[in-house]
C-alpha positions as protocol buffer text, in pm:
chain_id: "A"
residue {
  index: 1
  type: MET
  ca { x: 1183 y: 1846 z: -850 }
}
residue {
  index: 2
  type: PRO
  ca { x: 968 y: 1787 z: -1181 }
}
residue {
  index: 3
  type: GLY
  ca { x: 597 y: 1938 z: -1128 }
}
residue {
  index: 4
  type: ASN
  ca { x: 676 y: 2136 z: -808 }
}
residue {
  index: 5
  type: GLY
  ca { x: 550 y: 2494 z: -865 }
}
residue {
  index: 6
  type: ARG
  ca { x: 596 y: 2472 z: -1255 }
}
residue {
  index: 7
  type: ALA
  ca { x: 481 y: 2807 z: -1369 }
}
residue {
  index: 8
  type: ASP
  ca { x: 443 y: 2739 z: -1716 }
}
residue {
  index: 9
  type: ALA
  ca { x: 145 y: 2454 z: -1671 }
}
residue {
  index: 10
  type: ALA
  ca { x: -160 y: 2502 z: -1834 }
}
residue {
  index: 11
  type: LEU
  ca { x: -475 y: 2635 z: -1662 }
}
residue {
  index: 12
  type: PRO
  ca { x: -815 y: 2535 z: -1633 }
}
residue {
  index: 13
  type: ALA
  ca { x: -1051 y: 2784 z: -1784 }
}
residue {
  index: 14
  type: VAL
  ca { x: -1190 y: 3053 z: -1579 }
}
residue {
  index: 15
  type: VAL
  ca { x: -1561 y: 3114 z: -1523 }
}
residue {
  index: 16
  type: ASP
  ca { x: -1783 y: 3283 z: -1270 }
}
residue {
  index: 17
  type: ARG
  ca { x: -1883 y: 3079 z: -975 }
}
residue {
  index: 18
  type: ASP
  ca { x: -2239 y: 2991 z: -1052 }
}
residue {
  index: 19
  type: SER
  ca { x: -2108 y: 2828 z: -1410 }
}
residue {
  index: 20
  type: TRP
  ca { x: -1847 y: 2651 z: -1215 }
}
residue {
  index: 21
  type: GLN
  ca { x: -2097 y: 2513 z: -966 }
}
residue {
  index: 22
  type: ALA
  ca { x: -2330 y: 2377 z: -1210 }
}
residue {
  index: 23
  type: GLN
  ca { x: -2026 y: 2188 z: -1401 }
}
residue {
  index: 24
  type: LEU
  ca { x: -1933 y: 2049 z: -1057 }
}
residue {
  index: 25
  type: ASN
  ca { x: -2272 y: 1949 z: -973 }
}
residue {
  index: 26
  type: GLU
  ca { x: -2281 y: 1745 z: -1308 }
}
residue {
  index: 27
  type: LEU
  ca { x: -1956 y: 1582 z: -1208 }
}
residue {
  index: 28
  type: LEU
  ca { x: -2112 y: 1489 z: -853 }
}
residue {
  index: 29
  type: VAL
  ca { x: -2411 y: 1262 z: -1034 }
}
residue {
  index: 30
  type: ARG
  ca { x: -2130 y: 1081 z: -1151 }
}
residue {
  index: 31
  type: GLU
  ca { x: -1924 y: 1085 z: -825 }
}
residue {
  index: 32
  type: LYS
  ca { x: -2244 y: 951 z: -646 }
}
residue {
  index: 33
  type: ALA
  ca { x: -2302 y: 668 z: -881 }
}
residue {
  index: 34
  type: HIS
  ca { x: -1915 y: 587 z: -858 }
}
residue {
  index: 35
  type: THR
  ca { x: -1956 y: 555 z: -489 }
}
residue {
  index: 36
  type: ARG
  ca { x: -2252 y: 351 z: -513 }
}
residue {
  index: 37
  type: GLU
  ca { x: -2115 y: 98 z: -766 }
}
residue {
  index: 38
  type: GLY
  ca { x: -1827 y: 76 z: -491 }
}
residue {
  index: 39
  type: ASP
  ca { x: -2068 y: -5 z: -261 }
}
residue {
  index: 40
  type: ALA
  ca { x: -2236 y: -265 z: -447 }
}
residue {
  index: 41
  type: ILE
  ca { x: -1868 y: -445 z: -524 }
}
residue {
  index: 42
  type: ALA
  ca { x: -1782 y: -411 z: -153 }
}
residue {
  index: 43
  type: ALA
  ca { x: -2143 y: -613 z: -124 }
}
residue {
  index: 44
  type: ALA
  ca { x: -2045 y: -869 z: -373 }
}
residue {
  index: 45
  type: ARG
  ca { x: -1689 y: -897 z: -209 }
}
residue {
  index: 46
  type: ARG
  ca { x: -1872 y: -966 z: 129 }
}
residue {
  index: 47
  type: ARG
  ca { x: -2044 y: -1242 z: -40 }
}
residue {
  index: 48
  type: LEU
  ca { x: -1752 y: -1428 z: -180 }
}
residue {
  index: 49
  type: PRO
  ca { x: -1668 y: -1786 z: -83 }
}
residue {
  index: 50
  type: MET
  ca { x: -1321 y: -1860 z: 101 }
}
residue {
  index: 51
  type: VAL
  ca { x: -1060 y: -2087 z: 109 }
}
residue {
  index: 52
  type: GLU
  ca { x: -859 y: -2249 z: 414 }
}
residue {
  index: 53
  type: VAL
  ca { x: -516 y: -2219 z: 487 }
}
residue {
  index: 54
  type: ASP
  ca { x: -306 y: -2362 z: 725 }
}
residue {
  index: 55
  type: PRO
  ca { x: -306 y: -2188 z: 1051 }
}
residue {
  index: 56
  type: THR
  ca { x: 11 y: -2317 z: 1162 }
}
residue {
  index: 57
  type: THR
  ca { x: 221 y: -2181 z: 900 }
}
residue {
  index: 58
  type: THR
  ca { x: 515 y: -2005 z: 1017 }
}
residue {
  index: 59
  type: LEU
  ca { x: 630 y: -1647 z: 1011 }
}
residue {
  index: 60
  type: ILE
  ca { x: 912 y: -1487 z: 1179 }
}
residue {
  index: 61
  type: GLY
  ca { x: 878 y: -1164 z: 1406 }
}
residue {
  index: 62
  type: PRO
  ca { x: 1050 y: -990 z: 1705 }
}
residue {
  index: 63
  type: HIS
  ca { x: 1044 y: -1306 z: 1929 }
}
residue {
  index: 64
  type: GLY
  ca { x: 1081 y: -1568 z: 1678 }
}
residue {
  index: 65
  type: PRO
  ca { x: 893 y: -1829 z: 1528 }
}
residue {
  index: 66
  type: ILE
  ca { x: 490 y: -1728 z: 1502 }
}
residue {
  index: 67
  type: THR
  ca { x: 217 y: -1902 z: 1352 }
}
residue {
  index: 68
  type: LEU
  ca { x: -25 y: -1730 z: 1110 }
}
residue {
  index: 69
  type: LEU
  ca { x: -331 y: -1789 z: 1380 }
}
residue {
  index: 70
  type: GLU
  ca { x: -82 y: -1624 z: 1647 }
}
residue {
  index: 71
  type: VAL
  ca { x: -32 y: -1331 z: 1398 }
}
residue {
  index: 72
  type: PHE
  ca { x: -406 y: -1240 z: 1442 }
}
residue {
  index: 73
  type: GLU
  ca { x: -351 y: -1122 z: 1785 }
}
residue {
  index: 74
  type: GLY
  ca { x: -657 y: -1265 z: 1899 }
}
residue {
  index: 75
  type: ARG
  ca { x: -898 y: -1071 z: 1652 }
}
residue {
  index: 76
  type: ARG
  ca { x: -1121 y: -1215 z: 1401 }
}
residue {
  index: 77
  type: GLN
  ca { x: -975 y: -1106 z: 1091 }
}
residue {
  index: 78
  type: LEU
  ca { x: -647 y: -1008 z: 939 }
}
residue {
  index: 79
  type: ILE
  ca { x: -500 y: -765 z: 649 }
}
residue {
  index: 80
  type: ALA
  ca { x: -224 y: -863 z: 541 }
}
residue {
  index: 81
  type: TYR
  ca { x: 36 y: -658 z: 279 }
}
residue {
  index: 82
  type: PHE
  ca { x: 301 y: -864 z: 118 }
}
residue {
  index: 83
  type: HIS
  ca { x: 598 y: -639 z: 99 }
}
residue {
  index: 84
  type: MET
  ca { x: 854 y: -706 z: -166 }
}
residue {
  index: 85
  type: TRP
  ca { x: 1232 y: -732 z: -76 }
}
residue {
  index: 86
  type: HIS
  ca { x: 1533 y: -713 z: -293 }
}
residue {
  index: 87
  type: HIS
  ca { x: 1770 y: -909 z: -132 }
}
residue {
  index: 88
  type: GLY
  ca { x: 2109 y: -808 z: -45 }
}
residue {
  index: 89
  type: GLN
  ca { x: 2038 y: -451 z: -147 }
}
residue {
  index: 90
  type: PRO
  ca { x: 2067 y: -106 z: 22 }
}
residue {
  index: 91
  type: ALA
  ca { x: 1758 y: 75 z: 160 }
}
residue {
  index: 92
  type: ALA
  ca { x: 1796 y: 304 z: -135 }
}
residue {
  index: 93
  type: ASP
  ca { x: 1724 y: 5 z: -397 }
}
residue {
  index: 94
  type: GLN
  ca { x: 1404 y: -157 z: -208 }
}
residue {
  index: 95
  type: CYS
  ca { x: 1099 y: -153 z: -348 }
}
residue {
  index: 96
  type: GLU
  ca { x: 967 y: 185 z: -427 }
}
residue {
  index: 97
  type: GLY
  ca { x: 606 y: 76 z: -457 }
}
residue {
  index: 98
  type: CYS
  ca { x: 576 y: -125 z: -157 }
}
residue {
  index: 99
  type: THR
  ca { x: 724 y: 165 z: 61 }
}
residue {
  index: 100
  type: PHE
  ca { x: 488 y: 397 z: -108 }
}
residue {
  index: 101
  type: PHE
  ca { x: 179 y: 172 z: -24 }
}
residue {
  index: 102
  type: ASN
  ca { x: 296 y: 10 z: 270 }
}
residue {
  index: 103
  type: GLY
  ca { x: 409 y: 328 z: 433 }
}
residue {
  index: 104
  type: GLN
  ca { x: 71 y: 482 z: 429 }
}
residue {
  index: 105
  type: VAL
  ca { x: -86 y: 253 z: 641 }
}
residue {
  index: 106
  type: ARG
  ca { x: -6 y: 409 z: 995 }
}
residue {
  index: 107
  type: GLU
  ca { x: -330 y: 471 z: 1212 }
}
residue {
  index: 108
  type: LEU
  ca { x: -471 y: 114 z: 1321 }
}
residue {
  index: 109
  type: SER
  ca { x: -687 y: 183 z: 1605 }
}
residue {
  index: 110
  type: TYR
  ca { x: -1010 y: 189 z: 1371 }
}
residue {
  index: 111
  type: LEU
  ca { x: -949 y: -163 z: 1190 }
}
residue {
  index: 112
  type: HIS
  ca { x: -865 y: -284 z: 1557 }
}
residue {
  index: 113
  type: THR
  ca { x: -1237 y: -157 z: 1679 }
}
residue {
  index: 114
  type: ARG
  ca { x: -1368 y: -366 z: 1376 }
}
residue {
  index: 115
  type: ASP
  ca { x: -1164 y: -676 z: 1496 }
}
residue {
  index: 116
  type: VAL
  ca { x: -914 y: -660 z: 1217 }
}
residue {
  index: 117
  type: THR
  ca { x: -554 y: -687 z: 1264 }
}
residue {
  index: 118
  type: TYR
  ca { x: -304 y: -520 z: 1027 }
}
residue {
  index: 119
  type: ALA
  ca { x: 37 y: -707 z: 975 }
}
residue {
  index: 120
  type: THR
  ca { x: 323 y: -667 z: 694 }
}
residue {
  index: 121
  type: PHE
  ca { x: 464 y: -1001 z: 560 }
}
residue {
  index: 122
  type: CYS
  ca { x: 812 y: -900 z: 423 }
}
residue {
  index: 123
  type: GLU
  ca { x: 977 y: -1157 z: 151 }
}
residue {
  index: 124
  type: GLY
  ca { x: 1297 y: -1074 z: 313 }
}
residue {
  index: 125
  type: PRO
  ca { x: 1475 y: -1199 z: 633 }
}
residue {
  index: 126
  type: TYR
  ca { x: 1359 y: -1065 z: 954 }
}
residue {
  index: 127
  type: GLU
  ca { x: 1643 y: -877 z: 1067 }
}
residue {
  index: 128
  type: ALA
  ca { x: 1756 y: -669 z: 755 }
}
residue {
  index: 129
  type: SER
  ca { x: 1412 y: -626 z: 685 }
}
residue {
  index: 130
  type: VAL
  ca { x: 1274 y: -518 z: 1017 }
}
residue {
  index: 131
  type: ARG
  ca { x: 1582 y: -214 z: 1012 }
}
residue {
  index: 132
  type: TYR
  ca { x: 1406 y: -107 z: 704 }
}
residue {
  index: 133
  type: ARG
  ca { x: 1079 y: -74 z: 907 }
}
residue {
  index: 134
  type: ASP
  ca { x: 1251 y: 100 z: 1177 }
}
residue {
  index: 135
  type: PHE
  ca { x: 1457 y: 363 z: 927 }
}
residue {
  index: 136
  type: MET
  ca { x: 1109 y: 446 z: 785 }
}
residue {
  index: 137
  type: GLY
  ca { x: 925 y: 474 z: 1116 }
}
residue {
  index: 138
  type: TRP
  ca { x: 656 y: 266 z: 1059 }
}
residue {
  index: 139
  type: ASP
  ca { x: 489 y: 100 z: 1377 }
}
residue {
  index: 140
  type: VAL
  ca { x: 302 y: -182 z: 1174 }
}
residue {
  index: 141
  type: PRO
  ca { x: 335 y: -538 z: 1311 }
}
residue {
  index: 142
  type: TRP
  ca { x: 610 y: -660 z: 1088 }
}
residue {
  index: 143
  type: TYR
  ca { x: 693 y: -1030 z: 1020 }
}
residue {
  index: 144
  type: SER
  ca { x: 929 y: -1219 z: 761 }
}
residue {
  index: 145
  type: ALA
  ca { x: 719 y: -1462 z: 534 }
}
residue {
  index: 146
  type: GLN
  ca { x: 1070 y: -1577 z: 342 }
}
residue {
  index: 147
  type: ASP
  ca { x: 1047 y: -1922 z: 423 }
}
residue {
  index: 148
  type: SER
  ca { x: 671 y: -1921 z: 458 }
}
residue {
  index: 149
  type: ALA
  ca { x: 606 y: -1756 z: 91 }
}
residue {
  index: 150
  type: GLU
  ca { x: 538 y: -2063 z: -138 }
}
residue {
  index: 151
  type: ALA
  ca { x: 259 y: -2197 z: 133 }
}
residue {
  index: 152
  type: LEU
  ca { x: 61 y: -1808 z: 162 }
}
residue {
  index: 153
  type: LEU
  ca { x: 124 y: -1712 z: -176 }
}
residue {
  index: 154
  type: ALA
  ca { x: -11 y: -2041 z: -380 }
}
residue {
  index: 155
  type: GLY
  ca { x: 146 y: -1908 z: -683 }
}
residue {
  index: 156
  type: ARG
  ca { x: 135 y: -1549 z: -643 }
}
residue {
  index: 157
  type: GLU
  ca { x: 413 y: -1275 z: -580 }
}
residue {
  index: 158
  type: PHE
  ca { x: 492 y: -1047 z: -336 }
}
residue {
  index: 159
  type: GLY
  ca { x: 291 y: -668 z: -386 }
}
residue {
  index: 160
  type: LEU
  ca { x: -35 y: -849 z: -278 }
}
residue {
  index: 161
  type: LEU
  ca { x: -300 y: -740 z: 1 }
}
residue {
  index: 162
  type: VAL
  ca { x: -456 y: -1051 z: 135 }
}
residue {
  index: 163
  type: CYS
  ca { x: -773 y: -1074 z: 391 }
}
residue {
  index: 164
  type: TYR
  ca { x: -797 y: -1372 z: 641 }
}
residue {
  index: 165
  type: LEU
  ca { x: -1093 y: -1489 z: 858 }
}
residue {
  index: 166
  type: ARG
  ca { x: -1010 y: -1667 z: 1187 }
}
residue {
  index: 167
  type: HIS
  ca { x: -1282 y: -1930 z: 1286 }
}
residue {
  index: 168
  type: GLY
  ca { x: -1176 y: -2086 z: 1625 }
}
residue {
  index: 169
  type: ASP
  ca { x: -856 y: -2230 z: 1555 }
}
residue {
  index: 170
  type: ARG
  ca { x: -910 y: -2225 z: 1163 }
}
residue {
  index: 171
  type: VAL
  ca { x: -774 y: -1979 z: 934 }
}
residue {
  index: 172
  type: PHE
  ca { x: -947 y: -1863 z: 584 }
}
residue {
  index: 173
  type: GLU
  ca { x: -826 y: -1644 z: 282 }
}
residue {
  index: 174
  type: THR
  ca { x: -1134 y: -1472 z: 154 }
}
residue {
  index: 175
  type: TYR
  ca { x: -1017 y: -1183 z: -71 }
}
residue {
  index: 176
  type: TRP
  ca { x: -683 y: -1043 z: -211 }
}
residue {
  index: 177
  type: SER
  ca { x: -586 y: -783 z: -446 }
}
residue {
  index: 178
  type: THR
  ca { x: -260 y: -673 z: -610 }
}
residue {
  index: 179
  type: ASP
  ca { x: -153 y: -387 z: -842 }
}
residue {
  index: 180
  type: ARG
  ca { x: -408 y: -88 z: -874 }
}
residue {
  index: 181
  type: GLY
  ca { x: -614 y: -303 z: -620 }
}
residue {
  index: 182
  type: SER
  ca { x: -324 y: -174 z: -360 }
}
residue {
  index: 183
  type: GLU
  ca { x: -435 y: 178 z: -407 }
}
residue {
  index: 184
  type: VAL
  ca { x: -690 y: 162 z: -154 }
}
residue {
  index: 185
  type: MET
  ca { x: -376 y: 147 z: 92 }
}
residue {
  index: 186
  type: ALA
  ca { x: -261 y: 510 z: -18 }
}
residue {
  index: 187
  type: PRO
  ca { x: -483 y: 814 z: 68 }
}
residue {
  index: 188
  type: SER
  ca { x: -203 y: 1007 z: -122 }
}
residue {
  index: 189
  type: TYR
  ca { x: -350 y: 878 z: -458 }
}
residue {
  index: 190
  type: GLY
  ca { x: -698 y: 979 z: -385 }
}
residue {
  index: 191
  type: LEU
  ca { x: -586 y: 1326 z: -284 }
}
residue {
  index: 192
  type: LEU
  ca { x: -395 y: 1378 z: -615 }
}
residue {
  index: 193
  type: ASP
  ca { x: -707 y: 1257 z: -795 }
}
residue {
  index: 194
  type: MET
  ca { x: -909 y: 1535 z: -665 }
}
residue {
  index: 195
  type: THR
  ca { x: -651 y: 1819 z: -748 }
}
residue {
  index: 196
  type: VAL
  ca { x: -677 y: 1975 z: -1115 }
}
residue {
  index: 197
  type: TYR
  ca { x: -356 y: 1829 z: -1189 }
}
residue {
  index: 198
  type: GLY
  ca { x: -394 y: 1483 z: -1056 }
}
residue {
  index: 199
  type: ARG
  ca { x: -110 y: 1226 z: -1034 }
}
residue {
  index: 200
  type: GLN
  ca { x: 86 y: 1392 z: -1300 }
}
residue {
  index: 201
  type: GLU
  ca { x: 179 y: 1063 z: -1449 }
}
residue {
  index: 202
  type: ILE
  ca { x: 195 y: 1012 z: -1848 }
}
residue {
  index: 203
  type: TRP
  ca { x: -99 y: 715 z: -1851 }
}
residue {
  index: 204
  type: GLU
  ca { x: -388 y: 972 z: -1719 }
}
residue {
  index: 205
  type: ASP
  ca { x: -629 y: 1158 z: -1960 }
}
residue {
  index: 206
  type: SER
  ca { x: -556 y: 1516 z: -1879 }
}
residue {
  index: 207
  type: PRO
  ca { x: -599 y: 1828 z: -2090 }
}
residue {
  index: 208
  type: SER
  ca { x: -330 y: 1950 z: -2319 }
}
residue {
  index: 209
  type: GLY
  ca { x: -46 y: 2130 z: -2152 }
}
residue {
  index: 210
  type: TRP
  ca { x: -137 y: 1961 z: -1803 }
}
residue {
  index: 211
  type: PRO
  ca { x: 201 y: 1839 z: -1628 }
}
residue {
  index: 212
  type: GLN
  ca { x: 268 y: 1487 z: -1670 }
}
residue {
  index: 213
  type: HIS
  ca { x: 622 y: 1366 z: -1566 }
}
residue {
  index: 214
  type: TRP
  ca { x: 603 y: 1034 z: -1442 }
}
residue {
  index: 215
  type: LYS
  ca { x: 586 y: 652 z: -1640 }
}
residue {
  index: 216
  type: ASN
  ca { x: 378 y: 433 z: -1409 }
}
residue {
  index: 217
  type: ASN
  ca { x: 729 y: 203 z: -1402 }
}
residue {
  index: 218
  type: GLY
  ca { x: 813 y: 265 z: -1035 }
}
residue {
  index: 219
  type: GLY
  ca { x: 948 y: 590 z: -1106 }
}
residue {
  index: 220
  type: GLN
  ca { x: 670 y: 774 z: -955 }
}
residue {
  index: 221
  type: PHE
  ca { x: 766 y: 663 z: -657 }
}
residue {
  index: 222
  type: ARG
  ca { x: 1127 y: 782 z: -657 }
}
residue {
  index: 223
  type: THR
  ca { x: 1308 y: 1133 z: -594 }
}
residue {
  index: 224
  type: ASP
  ca { x: 1694 y: 1131 z: -687 }
}
residue {
  index: 225
  type: GLY
  ca { x: 1746 y: 753 z: -717 }
}
residue {
  index: 226
  type: ARG
  ca { x: 1570 y: 662 z: -389 }
}
residue {
  index: 227
  type: PRO
  ca { x: 1205 y: 581 z: -293 }
}
residue {
  index: 228
  type: SER
  ca { x: 1079 y: 923 z: -203 }
}
residue {
  index: 229
  type: ALA
  ca { x: 970 y: 897 z: 154 }
}
residue {
  index: 230
  type: GLN
  ca { x: 1330 y: 799 z: 265 }
}
residue {
  index: 231
  type: TRP
  ca { x: 1480 y: 1143 z: 195 }
}
residue {
  index: 232
  type: SER
  ca { x: 1284 y: 1289 z: 517 }
}
residue {
  index: 233
  type: ARG
  ca { x: 1412 y: 1001 z: 719 }
}
residue {
  index: 234
  type: LEU
  ca { x: 1775 y: 1080 z: 618 }
}
residue {
  index: 235
  type: ALA
  ca { x: 1746 y: 1428 z: 700 }
}
residue {
  index: 236
  type: ALA
  ca { x: 1610 y: 1347 z: 1048 }
}
residue {
  index: 237
  type: GLY
  ca { x: 1924 y: 1166 z: 1105 }
}
residue {
  index: 238
  type: ARG
  ca { x: 1806 y: 811 z: 1080 }
}
residue {
  index: 239
  type: SER
  ca { x: 2030 y: 550 z: 967 }
}
residue {
  index: 240
  type: ASP
  ca { x: 1957 y: 353 z: 650 }
}
residue {
  index: 241
  type: ASP
  ca { x: 2194 y: 40 z: 736 }
}
residue {
  index: 242
  type: LEU
  ca { x: 2042 y: -285 z: 690 }
}
residue {
  index: 243
  type: GLY
  ca { x: 2297 y: -461 z: 846 }
}
residue {
  index: 244
  type: HIS
  ca { x: 2437 y: -670 z: 521 }
}
residue {
  index: 245
  type: PRO
  ca { x: 2685 y: -575 z: 286 }
}
residue {
  index: 246
  type: HIS
  ca { x: 2563 y: -378 z: 7 }
}
residue {
  index: 247
  type: HIS
  ca { x: 2570 y: -522 z: -339 }
}
residue {
  index: 248
  type: ARG
  ca { x: 2501 y: -381 z: -651 }
}
């Protein structure tokens, strides 16, 4: 796999520890400013107005139709990720970006302690898409938004992160983000950003000779033709059969 243990990649300069720490301290000033700006943006986000949405909008879950209000599971807030779905396609051809982002949201207990529910609203039909969830080994609440997409998205497209607030039996949308805004879901990117070679994607500002193998076109999330995370599931013996004919 490209970038895996490449011995020919360029190296940073080698200096003594005091010199290294001095430059790291300079960077730390910028990092702290970046953190404070993030805090200020979050504070502004908390002061946004909100828009009311229909709480009776119906999704499909494991027990059939369920309203948006019921998806809250009694909690005050809801975060929903709108997972893209390629209709009639096999698991190998499902959205690599949504697989990357949605698959890294695993431990929900900390959200629950803040009165927040997390759920996936998938573009595809419930039966096929939940097979994909189970193949991937995800245990987040999963619903099909296939028939309610127009009402929920209001002209937007899947690949979206949306925050909702419940007040009694009323539901409001308070925030949404997409594209790089979804990176908050992916600690892998945050960890890679701390490494010397970064994400190894060609758009990054890196020194000459640094490994940069992937374009920002979806290929960065795939290995040998599949979303990268699927390979370990296949190796574990899980079936990627989605229960419909494969159309290519």
